[in-house]
Each structure stands twice: as C-alpha cells, then as structure tokens.
Amino acid sequence: MKQFDNYKNIYKYLDYYCYSNYNNNAEIIRYKAIINLYKFLEEYLNITSIQFERLKFDRNDLDLISNKKIDTFEDELKFTRIFADIHFLLVSIEKSYNIIIELYNQLLLQEKSISIKTSSDYKLKKQLRNKIEHMDEYIIKPSTLFHDNWFVRDSFTLTNNTFKLGKYEFELSESNLSLLYHYYDEITLILTKDYVQPVRENVDRILSSIKEDLKANYIHTKNCKE
C-alpha cells in the first residue's frame, strides 16, 4: 500500500507565504488552510492504507471459517471486525475526498472541486458510508422492508472481494483508490510547481542563514560559559 509523507518537504515553503503576506489577513488564512489541509489529507490517506492492511488479516481469518458453521462468539467477532474495518475505511476515504474538495477550493480551482463533488465515485463512497452510519434508523422504520430481520440478515454481504450494502457495491481493492491517488498527486504537483519552486531558493537561503546564526550564537554562549 502507498504511504504519504510529503508534507515535511513543502510546509516551510508554504509557510513563507504567510509571512510575506503579513498585511493580507485573508491570504494568510488561505495559505495556512492549504498547509493544514494537505497535512490532514496525508493522514487520512495513510489511514486508508492501514485499513486495507487490516482487511487483509480480516479476510484471512474469514477464510479459516468459510466452510464451517458459525456457532461461536469468537467466530461472530471476526465478522464484526471486518464490518468495523470496512466502515472506518469508508469514513477515511470520504474524509480524504472532502479534504481534497476543499483543497481545490483553497487553491482557487473551484470548478475542479465541483466536478469531484458531483462525481459518481465520490457519491458512491459517501452513500455507502452514510448508509452504514444510519442503519440503526432503518430498524424502526414503519415499512416491513426494514424490520430487524432485515438488519440481522441483509445488513451487508462480502463476496470474494466485493462489499455490498443494499444496492451499493464497493470492491475492496487498492485500485478503487486510483482517483484519490490521482487527486493527491495533482495537488502535490500544483503545490510544488506553483508555490514551492518560486520561493525555494529564497527560503533555503533564509533558513540557512538562520541556522548559521543559531550555530554562531551557541558557540559564543558556550565559550562565554567556559
């Protein structure tokens, strides 16, 4: 699974814009939002990777009981665990999407943000996550379609590598995250090309100068004490 750790390479350059726009509060807020959203995005994308790894172990446990009667609490917990891990996977995927949508807004690319928000891929993940989180409400609906037998029997199915909840399906495959990865890479490229590179040389020079000053002050202080 992919890992995301580029924030440390770009935050100091984005921070520069906050200081260089010290008299423009709106721009300071925007640049700080970009920095923090990008960090938050990497955290949630890493969570999706962690959840996929957990699901691999969950599936291995289920394979061990695939041809036996489920009559122990321990076996039932295996199903509970995989359901919980799928739930949180969907939460982290939707959260990643929401952060990406807002990042494009902050990067002044509103049309891109709108296109993602109205895309079928985003809507599917959102609907699945939403349906799971509101399953308890279906139990008390007056329609006989939502009686507790439905909840126990048909709340979800997992066939091969496909998770199904009602009419919605989700393949538990990293390939299902290709669009998320694409948006992350695109945002990273925009930040690097349009924000980092124009100020890299200047920021590196400033930080190097500060580092040398701190080093000189440390040596001076040490010599004075001796």
mmCIF file of C-alpha atoms in Angstrom:
data_model
loop_
_atom_site.group_PDB
_atom_site.id
_atom_site.type_symbol
_atom_site.label_atom_id
_atom_site.label_comp_id
_atom_site.label_asym_id
_atom_site.label_seq_id
_atom_site.Cartn_x
_atom_site.Cartn_y
_atom_site.Cartn_z
ATOM 1 C CA MET A 1 0.000 0.000 0.000
ATOM 2 C CA LYS A 2 1.065 3.549 -0.677
ATOM 3 C CA GLN A 3 2.308 5.829 2.075
ATOM 4 C CA PHE A 4 2.084 9.596 2.139
ATOM 5 C CA ASP A 5 4.764 11.713 3.760
ATOM 6 C CA ASN A 6 5.446 14.722 1.545
ATOM 7 C CA TYR A 7 4.197 17.396 3.947
ATOM 8 C CA LYS A 8 7.621 17.689 5.577
ATOM 9 C CA ASN A 9 9.128 18.588 2.201
ATOM 10 C CA ILE A 10 6.860 21.520 1.405
ATOM 11 C CA TYR A 11 5.389 23.054 4.570
ATOM 12 C CA LYS A 12 8.264 25.503 5.190
ATOM 13 C CA TYR A 13 7.892 26.930 1.690
ATOM 14 C CA LEU A 14 4.142 27.350 2.040
ATOM 15 C CA ASP A 15 4.720 28.916 5.444
ATOM 16 C CA TYR A 16 6.782 31.590 3.720
ATOM 17 C CA TYR A 17 3.653 32.920 2.021
ATOM 18 C CA CYS A 18 2.040 33.514 5.410
ATOM 19 C CA TYR A 19 4.903 35.823 6.396
ATOM 20 C CA SER A 20 5.266 37.507 3.015
ATOM 21 C CA ASN A 21 1.532 38.367 3.070
ATOM 22 C CA TYR A 22 1.598 39.669 6.644
ATOM 23 C CA ASN A 23 -0.637 42.624 5.730
ATOM 24 C CA ASN A 24 -3.250 40.474 3.968
ATOM 25 C CA ASN A 25 -5.177 38.515 6.571
ATOM 26 C CA ALA A 26 -7.375 36.701 4.042
ATOM 27 C CA GLU A 27 -4.340 35.344 2.206
ATOM 28 C CA ILE A 28 -2.661 34.302 5.453
ATOM 29 C CA ILE A 29 -5.773 32.313 6.366
ATOM 30 C CA ARG A 30 -5.842 30.714 2.904
ATOM 31 C CA TYR A 31 -2.191 29.643 2.973
ATOM 32 C CA LYS A 32 -2.495 28.261 6.498
ATOM 33 C CA ALA A 33 -5.586 26.338 5.400
ATOM 34 C CA ILE A 34 -3.684 24.847 2.449
ATOM 35 C CA ILE A 35 -0.809 23.768 4.708
ATOM 36 C CA ASN A 36 -3.060 22.151 7.311
ATOM 37 C CA LEU A 37 -5.434 20.554 4.808
ATOM 38 C CA TYR A 38 -2.525 18.949 2.963
ATOM 39 C CA LYS A 39 -1.165 17.514 6.210
ATOM 40 C CA PHE A 40 -4.633 16.282 7.161
ATOM 41 C CA LEU A 41 -5.078 14.723 3.711
ATOM 42 C CA GLU A 42 -1.886 12.701 4.062
ATOM 43 C CA GLU A 43 -3.007 11.448 7.461
ATOM 44 C CA TYR A 44 -6.339 10.192 6.130
ATOM 45 C CA LEU A 45 -4.779 8.634 3.036
ATOM 46 C CA ASN A 46 -2.380 6.781 5.332
ATOM 47 C CA ILE A 47 -5.384 5.637 7.361
ATOM 48 C CA THR A 48 -6.922 4.140 4.210
ATOM 49 C CA SER A 49 -3.687 2.209 3.654
ATOM 50 C CA ILE A 50 -3.733 0.970 7.246
ATOM 51 C CA GLN A 51 -7.358 -0.112 6.895
ATOM 52 C CA PHE A 52 -6.624 -2.076 3.726
ATOM 53 C CA GLU A 53 -3.819 -3.906 5.532
ATOM 54 C CA ARG A 54 -6.189 -4.691 8.407
ATOM 55 C CA LEU A 55 -8.753 -6.036 5.949
ATOM 56 C CA LYS A 56 -6.185 -8.466 4.547
ATOM 57 C CA PHE A 57 -5.832 -10.003 8.005
ATOM 58 C CA ASP A 58 -9.606 -9.957 8.453
ATOM 59 C CA ARG A 59 -10.102 -11.845 5.190
ATOM 60 C CA ASN A 60 -7.537 -14.443 6.212
ATOM 61 C CA ASP A 61 -9.474 -15.030 9.431
ATOM 62 C CA LEU A 62 -12.731 -15.406 7.498
ATOM 63 C CA ASP A 63 -11.142 -17.860 5.077
ATOM 64 C CA LEU A 64 -10.383 -20.135 8.023
ATOM 65 C CA ILE A 65 -14.084 -20.397 8.880
ATOM 66 C CA SER A 66 -15.542 -20.132 5.377
ATOM 67 C CA ASN A 67 -16.751 -23.753 5.266
ATOM 68 C CA LYS A 68 -17.875 -24.199 8.838
ATOM 69 C CA LYS A 69 -20.962 -23.355 10.820
ATOM 70 C CA ILE A 70 -20.692 -20.067 12.695
ATOM 71 C CA ASP A 71 -21.698 -21.081 16.194
ATOM 72 C CA THR A 72 -19.171 -19.398 18.488
ATOM 73 C CA PHE A 73 -18.931 -15.836 19.694
ATOM 74 C CA GLU A 74 -15.287 -15.694 18.600
ATOM 75 C CA ASP A 75 -16.285 -16.505 15.015
ATOM 76 C CA GLU A 76 -19.032 -13.886 15.078
ATOM 77 C CA LEU A 77 -16.470 -11.316 16.198
ATOM 78 C CA LYS A 78 -14.479 -11.990 13.038
ATOM 79 C CA PHE A 79 -17.431 -10.699 11.008
ATOM 80 C CA THR A 80 -17.875 -7.775 13.379
ATOM 81 C CA ARG A 81 -14.232 -6.832 12.997
ATOM 82 C CA ILE A 82 -14.272 -6.851 9.202
ATOM 83 C CA PHE A 83 -17.502 -4.817 9.189
ATOM 84 C CA ALA A 84 -15.905 -2.269 11.533
ATOM 85 C CA ASP A 85 -12.762 -2.053 9.409
ATOM 86 C CA ILE A 86 -14.782 -1.571 6.221
ATOM 87 C CA HIS A 87 -16.822 1.117 7.967
ATOM 88 C CA PHE A 88 -13.754 3.074 9.022
ATOM 89 C CA LEU A 89 -12.166 2.550 5.605
ATOM 90 C CA LEU A 90 -15.177 4.242 4.019
ATOM 91 C CA VAL A 91 -15.048 7.022 6.606
ATOM 92 C CA SER A 92 -11.389 7.717 5.822
ATOM 93 C CA ILE A 93 -11.989 7.577 2.057
ATOM 94 C CA GLU A 94 -14.855 10.059 2.231
ATOM 95 C CA LYS A 95 -12.871 12.288 4.575
ATOM 96 C CA SER A 96 -9.972 12.253 2.095
ATOM 97 C CA TYR A 97 -12.360 13.254 -0.664
ATOM 98 C CA ASN A 98 -13.807 16.094 1.405
ATOM 99 C CA ILE A 99 -10.335 17.433 2.175
ATOM 100 C CA ILE A 100 -9.361 17.212 -1.495
ATOM 101 C CA ILE A 101 -12.506 19.118 -2.477
ATOM 102 C CA GLU A 102 -11.671 21.880 -0.001
ATOM 103 C CA LEU A 103 -8.018 21.951 -1.060
ATOM 104 C CA TYR A 104 -9.007 22.636 -4.651
ATOM 105 C CA ASN A 105 -11.234 25.434 -3.355
ATOM 106 C CA GLN A 106 -8.355 26.967 -1.415
ATOM 107 C CA LEU A 107 -6.124 26.636 -4.479
ATOM 108 C CA LEU A 108 -8.739 28.714 -6.335
ATOM 109 C CA LEU A 109 -9.729 25.798 -8.560
ATOM 110 C CA GLN A 110 -13.435 25.761 -7.722
ATOM 111 C CA GLU A 111 -14.507 24.073 -10.957
ATOM 112 C CA LYS A 112 -12.301 21.098 -10.148
ATOM 113 C CA SER A 113 -13.762 20.976 -6.666
ATOM 114 C CA ILE A 114 -17.322 20.943 -8.007
ATOM 115 C CA SER A 115 -16.565 18.226 -10.566
ATOM 116 C CA ILE A 116 -15.234 15.920 -7.839
ATOM 117 C CA LYS A 117 -18.142 16.633 -5.502
ATOM 118 C CA THR A 118 -20.629 15.688 -8.226
ATOM 119 C CA SER A 119 -18.686 12.644 -9.460
ATOM 120 C CA SER A 120 -20.166 9.146 -9.240
ATOM 121 C CA ASP A 121 -17.104 7.818 -7.417
ATOM 122 C CA TYR A 122 -17.397 10.352 -4.609
ATOM 123 C CA LYS A 123 -21.156 9.869 -4.352
ATOM 124 C CA LEU A 124 -20.816 6.076 -4.093
ATOM 125 C CA LYS A 125 -18.327 6.247 -1.210
ATOM 126 C CA LYS A 126 -20.431 8.864 0.536
ATOM 127 C CA GLN A 127 -23.643 6.848 0.137
ATOM 128 C CA LEU A 128 -22.036 3.664 1.455
ATOM 129 C CA ARG A 129 -20.594 5.424 4.477
ATOM 130 C CA ASN A 130 -23.876 7.210 5.103
ATOM 131 C CA LYS A 131 -25.944 4.028 4.788
ATOM 132 C CA ILE A 132 -23.785 2.206 7.333
ATOM 133 C CA GLU A 133 -23.991 5.036 9.842
ATOM 134 C CA HIS A 134 -27.798 5.231 9.592
ATOM 135 C CA MET A 135 -28.574 1.503 9.656
ATOM 136 C CA ASP A 136 -29.974 1.785 13.151
ATOM 137 C CA GLU A 137 -32.634 4.181 11.873
ATOM 138 C CA TYR A 138 -33.878 1.607 9.361
ATOM 139 C CA ILE A 139 -34.754 -0.798 12.169
ATOM 140 C CA ILE A 140 -37.570 1.429 13.441
ATOM 141 C CA LYS A 141 -38.946 2.495 10.051
ATOM 142 C CA PRO A 142 -42.643 1.562 9.704
ATOM 143 C CA SER A 143 -42.065 -0.222 6.401
ATOM 144 C CA THR A 144 -41.785 -4.010 6.770
ATOM 145 C CA LEU A 145 -38.759 -3.836 4.491
ATOM 146 C CA PHE A 146 -36.735 -2.521 7.400
ATOM 147 C CA HIS A 147 -37.704 -4.818 10.255
ATOM 148 C CA ASP A 148 -34.982 -6.191 12.482
ATOM 149 C CA ASN A 149 -34.787 -9.449 10.495
ATOM 150 C CA TRP A 150 -33.604 -7.392 7.537
ATOM 151 C CA PHE A 151 -30.975 -5.746 9.720
ATOM 152 C CA VAL A 152 -29.570 -9.020 11.001
ATOM 153 C CA ARG A 153 -29.752 -10.961 7.735
ATOM 154 C CA ASP A 154 -29.039 -8.462 4.984
ATOM 155 C CA SER A 155 -27.133 -5.603 6.568
ATOM 156 C CA PHE A 156 -24.150 -6.362 4.350
ATOM 157 C CA THR A 157 -22.554 -9.096 2.281
ATOM 158 C CA LEU A 158 -18.960 -9.769 1.347
ATOM 159 C CA THR A 159 -18.459 -11.957 -1.708
ATOM 160 C CA ASN A 160 -14.947 -12.545 -2.961
ATOM 161 C CA ASN A 161 -13.596 -9.023 -2.666
ATOM 162 C CA THR A 162 -16.840 -7.083 -3.070
ATOM 163 C CA PHE A 163 -18.622 -5.435 -0.162
ATOM 164 C CA LYS A 164 -22.336 -4.924 -0.815
ATOM 165 C CA LEU A 165 -24.803 -2.909 1.213
ATOM 166 C CA GLY A 166 -28.276 -2.671 -0.261
ATOM 167 C CA LYS A 167 -27.897 -1.556 -3.873
ATOM 168 C CA TYR A 168 -24.383 -0.205 -3.354
ATOM 169 C CA GLU A 169 -21.207 -2.169 -4.044
ATOM 170 C CA PHE A 170 -17.588 -1.473 -3.230
ATOM 171 C CA GLU A 171 -14.607 -3.537 -4.332
ATOM 172 C CA LEU A 172 -12.043 -3.878 -1.560
ATOM 173 C CA SER A 173 -9.097 -3.216 -3.817
ATOM 174 C CA GLU A 174 -6.403 -0.562 -3.855
ATOM 175 C CA SER A 175 -7.336 0.090 -7.475
ATOM 176 C CA ASN A 176 -10.556 1.573 -6.088
ATOM 177 C CA LEU A 177 -8.427 4.392 -4.697
ATOM 178 C CA SER A 178 -6.845 5.333 -8.019
ATOM 179 C CA LEU A 179 -8.838 8.570 -8.277
ATOM 180 C CA LEU A 180 -7.909 9.613 -4.755
ATOM 181 C CA TYR A 181 -4.252 8.965 -5.528
ATOM 182 C CA HIS A 182 -4.575 10.929 -8.756
ATOM 183 C CA TYR A 183 -6.038 13.957 -6.965
ATOM 184 C CA TYR A 184 -3.345 13.807 -4.292
ATOM 185 C CA ASP A 185 -0.594 13.662 -6.929
ATOM 186 C CA GLU A 186 -2.180 16.514 -8.847
ATOM 187 C CA ILE A 187 -2.450 18.710 -5.758
ATOM 188 C CA THR A 188 1.137 17.878 -4.816
ATOM 189 C CA LEU A 189 2.286 18.882 -8.296
ATOM 190 C CA ILE A 190 0.359 22.167 -8.113
ATOM 191 C CA LEU A 191 1.834 22.991 -4.716
ATOM 192 C CA THR A 192 5.342 22.118 -5.854
ATOM 193 C CA LYS A 193 5.247 23.900 -9.200
ATOM 194 C CA ASP A 194 3.193 26.985 -8.343
ATOM 195 C CA TYR A 195 4.033 27.544 -4.680
ATOM 196 C CA VAL A 196 7.253 25.792 -3.653
ATOM 197 C CA GLN A 197 9.566 26.229 -6.624
ATOM 198 C CA PRO A 198 9.108 30.025 -6.993
ATOM 199 C CA VAL A 199 10.355 30.612 -3.423
ATOM 200 C CA ARG A 200 12.551 27.572 -2.770
ATOM 201 C CA GLU A 201 15.889 29.313 -3.335
ATOM 202 C CA ASN A 202 14.955 32.311 -1.222
ATOM 203 C CA VAL A 203 13.528 30.244 1.645
ATOM 204 C CA ASP A 204 16.521 27.889 1.671
ATOM 205 C CA ARG A 205 18.867 30.871 1.839
ATOM 206 C CA ILE A 206 16.917 32.442 4.713
ATOM 207 C CA LEU A 207 16.759 29.194 6.683
ATOM 208 C CA SER A 208 20.448 28.529 6.087
ATOM 209 C CA SER A 209 21.300 31.994 7.375
ATOM 210 C CA ILE A 210 19.163 31.473 10.481
ATOM 211 C CA LYS A 211 20.817 28.119 11.088
ATOM 212 C CA GLU A 212 24.284 29.664 10.836
ATOM 213 C CA ASP A 213 23.300 32.475 13.220
ATOM 214 C CA LEU A 214 21.970 29.988 15.760
ATOM 215 C CA LYS A 215 25.132 27.939 15.471
ATOM 216 C CA ALA A 216 27.308 31.023 15.965
ATOM 217 C CA ASN A 217 25.249 32.129 18.984
ATOM 218 C CA TYR A 218 25.507 28.661 20.501
ATOM 219 C CA ILE A 219 29.300 28.623 20.111
ATOM 220 C CA HIS A 220 29.567 32.142 21.533
ATOM 221 C CA THR A 221 27.398 31.270 24.540
ATOM 222 C CA LYS A 222 29.365 28.084 25.154
ATOM 223 C CA ASN A 223 32.699 29.940 25.030
ATOM 224 C CA CYS A 224 31.418 32.583 27.438
ATOM 225 C CA LYS A 225 30.431 29.924 29.964
ATOM 226 C CA GLU A 226 33.862 28.334 29.728
#
